[in-house]
Amino acid sequence: MELSQPIGRYTQLLLPFVCLMLTICVVLTFSGTASAQTVFWTKEAILKDFFRSSTNVEVKILKIDSNKRKALAERLGYDPPKDVRVFYGTRDGKIDGFAIIDNELGQHMPITFAVLVDKDGVIQRTEVMVYRESHGSEVQDQRFRNQFCGKSSKNLIRTGRDIDAVSGATISSSSLAKGVKRAVILIDELILRPNELSGWLQSPGM
């Protein structure tokens, strides 16, 4: 009992200090995460820029049934989402292209990106909209993003194969490539393969 009393007093003295340090660590962690977030594009801005020549920009939410889920899982190598939101621009009764805005997990945080695809399923542009990591934002550089242009669902779209990763941002590079590939496969499987273009022009956006 005599030995436990000094230990108890030391514990009482150290406890406030320990609590203070833990609080500081938590605050620094959250403040660091918040300050690392960089917004390059808003949804409104990217759609306006993607479809600058279109007279109308609409959106449809496509539900993925069991048959399509199986086909998509085989092509993607993992389970697809339950539905997908597809933006599209029209002019003079013709579709200018399709766009998907999505998220893909980077090293720790999701990367928000947008992909513009023409009516033949070929990538026209890829943009990083929001980057939330403290490192690796070089994936926003045009030199890296331009590698996706001209590719379609027929290409691998994989770092180390037909996409060169950014030095020091290999995880973010791979993540963005994965997300871009998913976008073009979704458009190909849900819109282009069933030859649904005429239906998109006749039905209003959701």
mmCIF file of C-alpha atoms in Angstrom:
data_model
loop_
_atom_site.group_PDB
_atom_site.id
_atom_site.type_symbol
_atom_site.label_atom_id
_atom_site.label_comp_id
_atom_site.label_asym_id
_atom_site.label_seq_id
_atom_site.Cartn_x
_atom_site.Cartn_y
_atom_site.Cartn_z
ATOM 1 C CA MET A 1 0.000 0.000 0.000
ATOM 2 C CA GLU A 2 2.855 2.386 0.773
ATOM 3 C CA LEU A 3 4.285 1.879 -2.747
ATOM 4 C CA SER A 4 0.959 2.491 -4.487
ATOM 5 C CA GLN A 5 0.398 5.942 -2.985
ATOM 6 C CA PRO A 6 3.264 7.733 -4.850
ATOM 7 C CA ILE A 7 2.246 5.984 -8.056
ATOM 8 C CA GLY A 8 -1.315 7.189 -7.587
ATOM 9 C CA ARG A 9 -0.136 10.777 -7.025
ATOM 10 C CA TYR A 10 2.044 10.650 -10.157
ATOM 11 C CA THR A 11 -0.901 9.330 -12.143
ATOM 12 C CA GLN A 12 -3.082 12.191 -10.958
ATOM 13 C CA LEU A 13 -0.416 14.698 -11.957
ATOM 14 C CA LEU A 14 0.198 13.160 -15.394
ATOM 15 C CA LEU A 15 -3.433 12.567 -16.365
ATOM 16 C CA PRO A 16 -4.263 16.198 -17.300
ATOM 17 C CA PHE A 17 -1.058 16.416 -19.362
ATOM 18 C CA VAL A 18 -1.837 13.183 -21.211
ATOM 19 C CA CYS A 19 -5.384 14.355 -21.966
ATOM 20 C CA LEU A 20 -4.057 17.670 -23.255
ATOM 21 C CA MET A 21 -1.575 15.966 -25.579
ATOM 22 C CA LEU A 22 -4.248 13.621 -26.932
ATOM 23 C CA THR A 23 -6.522 16.578 -27.621
ATOM 24 C CA ILE A 24 -3.745 18.391 -29.479
ATOM 25 C CA CYS A 25 -3.026 15.293 -31.585
ATOM 26 C CA VAL A 26 -6.686 14.953 -32.553
ATOM 27 C CA VAL A 27 -6.967 18.632 -33.474
ATOM 28 C CA LEU A 28 -3.789 18.514 -35.555
ATOM 29 C CA THR A 29 -4.958 15.372 -37.334
ATOM 30 C CA PHE A 30 -8.290 16.862 -38.370
ATOM 31 C CA SER A 31 -6.851 20.257 -39.243
ATOM 32 C CA GLY A 32 -4.192 18.587 -41.374
ATOM 33 C CA THR A 33 -6.816 16.584 -43.247
ATOM 34 C CA ALA A 34 -8.947 19.657 -43.850
ATOM 35 C CA SER A 35 -6.068 21.796 -45.067
ATOM 36 C CA ALA A 36 -4.965 19.052 -47.487
ATOM 37 C CA GLN A 37 -8.252 19.197 -49.404
ATOM 38 C CA THR A 38 -7.957 21.027 -52.716
ATOM 39 C CA VAL A 39 -11.004 21.761 -54.864
ATOM 40 C CA PHE A 40 -10.136 22.129 -58.551
ATOM 41 C CA TRP A 41 -13.660 21.950 -59.970
ATOM 42 C CA THR A 42 -17.243 22.129 -58.704
ATOM 43 C CA LYS A 43 -19.879 19.949 -60.339
ATOM 44 C CA GLU A 44 -21.498 22.939 -62.038
ATOM 45 C CA ALA A 45 -18.187 24.253 -63.373
ATOM 46 C CA ILE A 46 -16.959 20.936 -64.753
ATOM 47 C CA LEU A 47 -20.239 20.149 -66.527
ATOM 48 C CA LYS A 48 -20.326 23.613 -68.079
ATOM 49 C CA ASP A 49 -16.761 23.162 -69.311
ATOM 50 C CA PHE A 50 -17.273 19.598 -70.512
ATOM 51 C CA PHE A 51 -20.404 20.455 -72.492
ATOM 52 C CA ARG A 52 -19.566 23.985 -73.572
ATOM 53 C CA SER A 53 -20.982 23.428 -77.083
ATOM 54 C CA SER A 54 -24.152 21.664 -75.906
ATOM 55 C CA THR A 55 -27.485 23.452 -75.702
ATOM 56 C CA ASN A 56 -28.800 21.105 -73.009
ATOM 57 C CA VAL A 57 -27.143 19.143 -70.223
ATOM 58 C CA GLU A 58 -29.200 16.529 -68.407
ATOM 59 C CA VAL A 59 -28.655 13.611 -66.078
ATOM 60 C CA LYS A 60 -30.008 10.095 -65.804
ATOM 61 C CA ILE A 61 -29.700 7.640 -62.945
ATOM 62 C CA LEU A 62 -29.247 4.160 -64.356
ATOM 63 C CA LYS A 63 -30.229 1.261 -62.126
ATOM 64 C CA ILE A 64 -28.071 -1.815 -62.620
ATOM 65 C CA ASP A 65 -30.046 -5.071 -62.718
ATOM 66 C CA SER A 66 -28.695 -8.496 -61.779
ATOM 67 C CA ASN A 67 -27.712 -9.454 -65.332
ATOM 68 C CA LYS A 68 -25.807 -6.240 -65.882
ATOM 69 C CA ARG A 69 -24.210 -6.516 -62.448
ATOM 70 C CA LYS A 70 -22.784 -9.900 -63.381
ATOM 71 C CA ALA A 71 -21.445 -8.659 -66.716
ATOM 72 C CA LEU A 72 -19.943 -5.554 -65.121
ATOM 73 C CA ALA A 73 -18.353 -7.542 -62.299
ATOM 74 C CA GLU A 74 -16.602 -9.726 -64.865
ATOM 75 C CA ARG A 75 -15.267 -6.716 -66.754
ATOM 76 C CA LEU A 76 -14.306 -4.670 -63.702
ATOM 77 C CA GLY A 77 -12.996 -7.462 -61.511
ATOM 78 C CA TYR A 78 -15.140 -6.305 -58.588
ATOM 79 C CA ASP A 79 -18.807 -5.604 -57.823
ATOM 80 C CA PRO A 80 -20.217 -2.522 -59.584
ATOM 81 C CA PRO A 81 -22.313 0.141 -57.839
ATOM 82 C CA LYS A 82 -26.076 -0.334 -57.551
ATOM 83 C CA ASP A 83 -26.690 2.601 -59.854
ATOM 84 C CA VAL A 84 -24.767 5.218 -61.780
ATOM 85 C CA ARG A 85 -25.476 8.882 -62.463
ATOM 86 C CA VAL A 86 -24.655 9.804 -66.061
ATOM 87 C CA PHE A 87 -24.628 13.377 -67.368
ATOM 88 C CA TYR A 88 -25.040 14.002 -71.078
ATOM 89 C CA GLY A 89 -25.085 16.978 -73.416
ATOM 90 C CA THR A 90 -27.219 17.402 -76.535
ATOM 91 C CA ARG A 91 -27.303 19.820 -79.446
ATOM 92 C CA ASP A 92 -29.559 19.826 -82.518
ATOM 93 C CA GLY A 93 -31.059 16.487 -81.556
ATOM 94 C CA LYS A 94 -27.700 14.770 -81.210
ATOM 95 C CA ILE A 95 -25.747 13.589 -78.184
ATOM 96 C CA ASP A 96 -22.426 15.365 -77.711
ATOM 97 C CA GLY A 97 -21.105 13.002 -75.087
ATOM 98 C CA PHE A 98 -21.429 11.525 -71.617
ATOM 99 C CA ALA A 99 -19.825 12.354 -68.291
ATOM 100 C CA ILE A 100 -19.515 10.545 -64.995
ATOM 101 C CA ILE A 101 -18.516 12.166 -61.710
ATOM 102 C CA ASP A 102 -17.327 9.631 -59.163
ATOM 103 C CA ASN A 103 -14.996 8.939 -56.241
ATOM 104 C CA GLU A 104 -12.151 6.469 -55.911
ATOM 105 C CA LEU A 105 -10.226 5.813 -52.712
ATOM 106 C CA GLY A 106 -6.649 7.078 -52.772
ATOM 107 C CA GLN A 107 -4.129 6.209 -50.092
ATOM 108 C CA HIS A 108 -6.392 7.388 -47.274
ATOM 109 C CA MET A 109 -9.069 9.664 -48.715
ATOM 110 C CA PRO A 110 -11.409 9.568 -51.724
ATOM 111 C CA ILE A 111 -10.421 11.342 -54.935
ATOM 112 C CA THR A 112 -13.331 13.014 -56.726
ATOM 113 C CA PHE A 113 -12.899 12.946 -60.494
ATOM 114 C CA ALA A 114 -14.851 13.465 -63.712
ATOM 115 C CA VAL A 115 -14.579 11.694 -67.064
ATOM 116 C CA LEU A 116 -15.914 12.964 -70.393
ATOM 117 C CA VAL A 117 -16.610 10.304 -73.032
ATOM 118 C CA ASP A 118 -17.865 10.846 -76.586
ATOM 119 C CA LYS A 119 -20.784 8.950 -78.131
ATOM 120 C CA ASP A 120 -18.374 6.269 -79.340
ATOM 121 C CA GLY A 121 -17.061 5.603 -75.834
ATOM 122 C CA VAL A 122 -13.695 7.309 -76.310
ATOM 123 C CA ILE A 123 -12.315 9.386 -73.436
ATOM 124 C CA GLN A 124 -12.064 13.082 -74.270
ATOM 125 C CA ARG A 125 -11.047 14.468 -70.882
ATOM 126 C CA THR A 126 -10.304 13.406 -67.334
ATOM 127 C CA GLU A 127 -10.259 15.911 -64.494
ATOM 128 C CA VAL A 128 -9.505 15.678 -60.782
ATOM 129 C CA MET A 129 -12.224 17.688 -59.065
ATOM 130 C CA VAL A 130 -11.286 17.335 -55.391
ATOM 131 C CA TYR A 131 -8.008 16.007 -53.997
ATOM 132 C CA ARG A 132 -7.906 15.303 -50.261
ATOM 133 C CA GLU A 133 -4.479 13.793 -49.585
ATOM 134 C CA SER A 134 -1.474 15.745 -48.295
ATOM 135 C CA HIS A 135 0.711 14.231 -51.041
ATOM 136 C CA GLY A 136 0.235 13.056 -54.601
ATOM 137 C CA SER A 137 -1.780 15.946 -56.036
ATOM 138 C CA GLU A 138 0.450 15.759 -59.118
ATOM 139 C CA VAL A 139 -2.200 13.450 -60.601
ATOM 140 C CA GLN A 140 -3.969 16.699 -61.459
ATOM 141 C CA ASP A 141 -1.135 17.610 -63.832
ATOM 142 C CA GLN A 142 -2.192 17.684 -67.463
ATOM 143 C CA ARG A 143 0.686 15.466 -68.574
ATOM 144 C CA PHE A 144 -0.663 12.614 -66.454
ATOM 145 C CA ARG A 145 -4.342 13.177 -67.272
ATOM 146 C CA ASN A 146 -3.697 13.378 -70.999
ATOM 147 C CA GLN A 147 -2.699 9.710 -70.967
ATOM 148 C CA PHE A 148 -6.368 8.760 -70.635
ATOM 149 C CA CYS A 149 -7.452 10.713 -73.717
ATOM 150 C CA GLY A 150 -8.233 8.526 -76.717
ATOM 151 C CA LYS A 151 -8.662 5.393 -74.620
ATOM 152 C CA SER A 152 -11.878 3.418 -74.273
ATOM 153 C CA SER A 153 -13.219 0.355 -72.483
ATOM 154 C CA LYS A 154 -11.141 -1.752 -74.894
ATOM 155 C CA ASN A 155 -7.917 -0.500 -73.305
ATOM 156 C CA LEU A 156 -6.377 -1.782 -70.069
ATOM 157 C CA ILE A 157 -6.214 1.696 -68.460
ATOM 158 C CA ARG A 158 -3.844 0.453 -65.781
ATOM 159 C CA THR A 159 -0.704 1.949 -64.306
ATOM 160 C CA GLY A 160 2.398 0.063 -65.304
ATOM 161 C CA ARG A 161 0.746 -1.008 -68.555
ATOM 162 C CA ASP A 162 -0.748 1.783 -70.676
ATOM 163 C CA ILE A 163 -0.690 4.503 -67.996
ATOM 164 C CA ASP A 164 2.540 5.832 -66.475
ATOM 165 C CA ALA A 165 2.135 6.580 -62.765
ATOM 166 C CA VAL A 166 3.263 9.897 -61.341
ATOM 167 C CA SER A 167 6.516 9.565 -59.399
ATOM 168 C CA GLY A 168 5.734 9.877 -55.702
ATOM 169 C CA ALA A 169 2.009 9.424 -56.316
ATOM 170 C CA THR A 170 1.749 5.809 -57.443
ATOM 171 C CA ILE A 171 -1.264 4.980 -55.272
ATOM 172 C CA SER A 172 -3.215 8.045 -56.404
ATOM 173 C CA SER A 173 -2.251 7.316 -60.014
ATOM 174 C CA SER A 174 -3.519 3.734 -59.756
ATOM 175 C CA SER A 175 -6.691 4.867 -57.997
ATOM 176 C CA LEU A 176 -7.523 7.417 -60.666
ATOM 177 C CA ALA A 177 -6.847 4.881 -63.422
ATOM 178 C CA LYS A 178 -9.178 2.420 -61.702
ATOM 179 C CA GLY A 179 -11.945 5.012 -61.451
ATOM 180 C CA VAL A 180 -11.567 6.167 -65.053
ATOM 181 C CA LYS A 181 -11.682 2.583 -66.314
ATOM 182 C CA ARG A 182 -14.858 1.964 -64.312
ATOM 183 C CA ALA A 183 -16.493 5.044 -65.843
ATOM 184 C CA VAL A 184 -15.850 4.027 -69.462
ATOM 185 C CA ILE A 185 -16.899 0.421 -68.823
ATOM 186 C CA LEU A 186 -20.156 1.576 -67.191
ATOM 187 C CA ILE A 187 -20.967 3.799 -70.168
ATOM 188 C CA ASP A 188 -20.068 1.054 -72.621
ATOM 189 C CA GLU A 189 -22.040 -1.681 -70.861
ATOM 190 C CA LEU A 190 -25.128 0.351 -69.933
ATOM 191 C CA ILE A 191 -25.478 2.710 -72.904
ATOM 192 C CA LEU A 192 -23.360 1.872 -75.937
ATOM 193 C CA ARG A 193 -23.564 -1.928 -76.100
ATOM 194 C CA PRO A 194 -27.376 -2.027 -75.848
ATOM 195 C CA ASN A 195 -27.431 0.795 -78.470
ATOM 196 C CA GLU A 196 -29.520 3.010 -76.199
ATOM 197 C CA LEU A 197 -28.582 6.362 -77.790
ATOM 198 C CA SER A 198 -31.928 6.929 -79.503
ATOM 199 C CA GLY A 199 -33.769 6.254 -76.262
ATOM 200 C CA TRP A 200 -31.697 8.871 -74.475
ATOM 201 C CA LEU A 201 -32.760 11.530 -76.952
ATOM 202 C CA GLN A 202 -36.447 10.663 -76.653
ATOM 203 C CA SER A 203 -36.775 10.398 -72.879
ATOM 204 C CA PRO A 204 -36.289 13.291 -70.434
ATOM 205 C CA GLY A 205 -33.509 13.279 -67.880
ATOM 206 C CA MET A 206 -34.234 12.082 -64.379
#
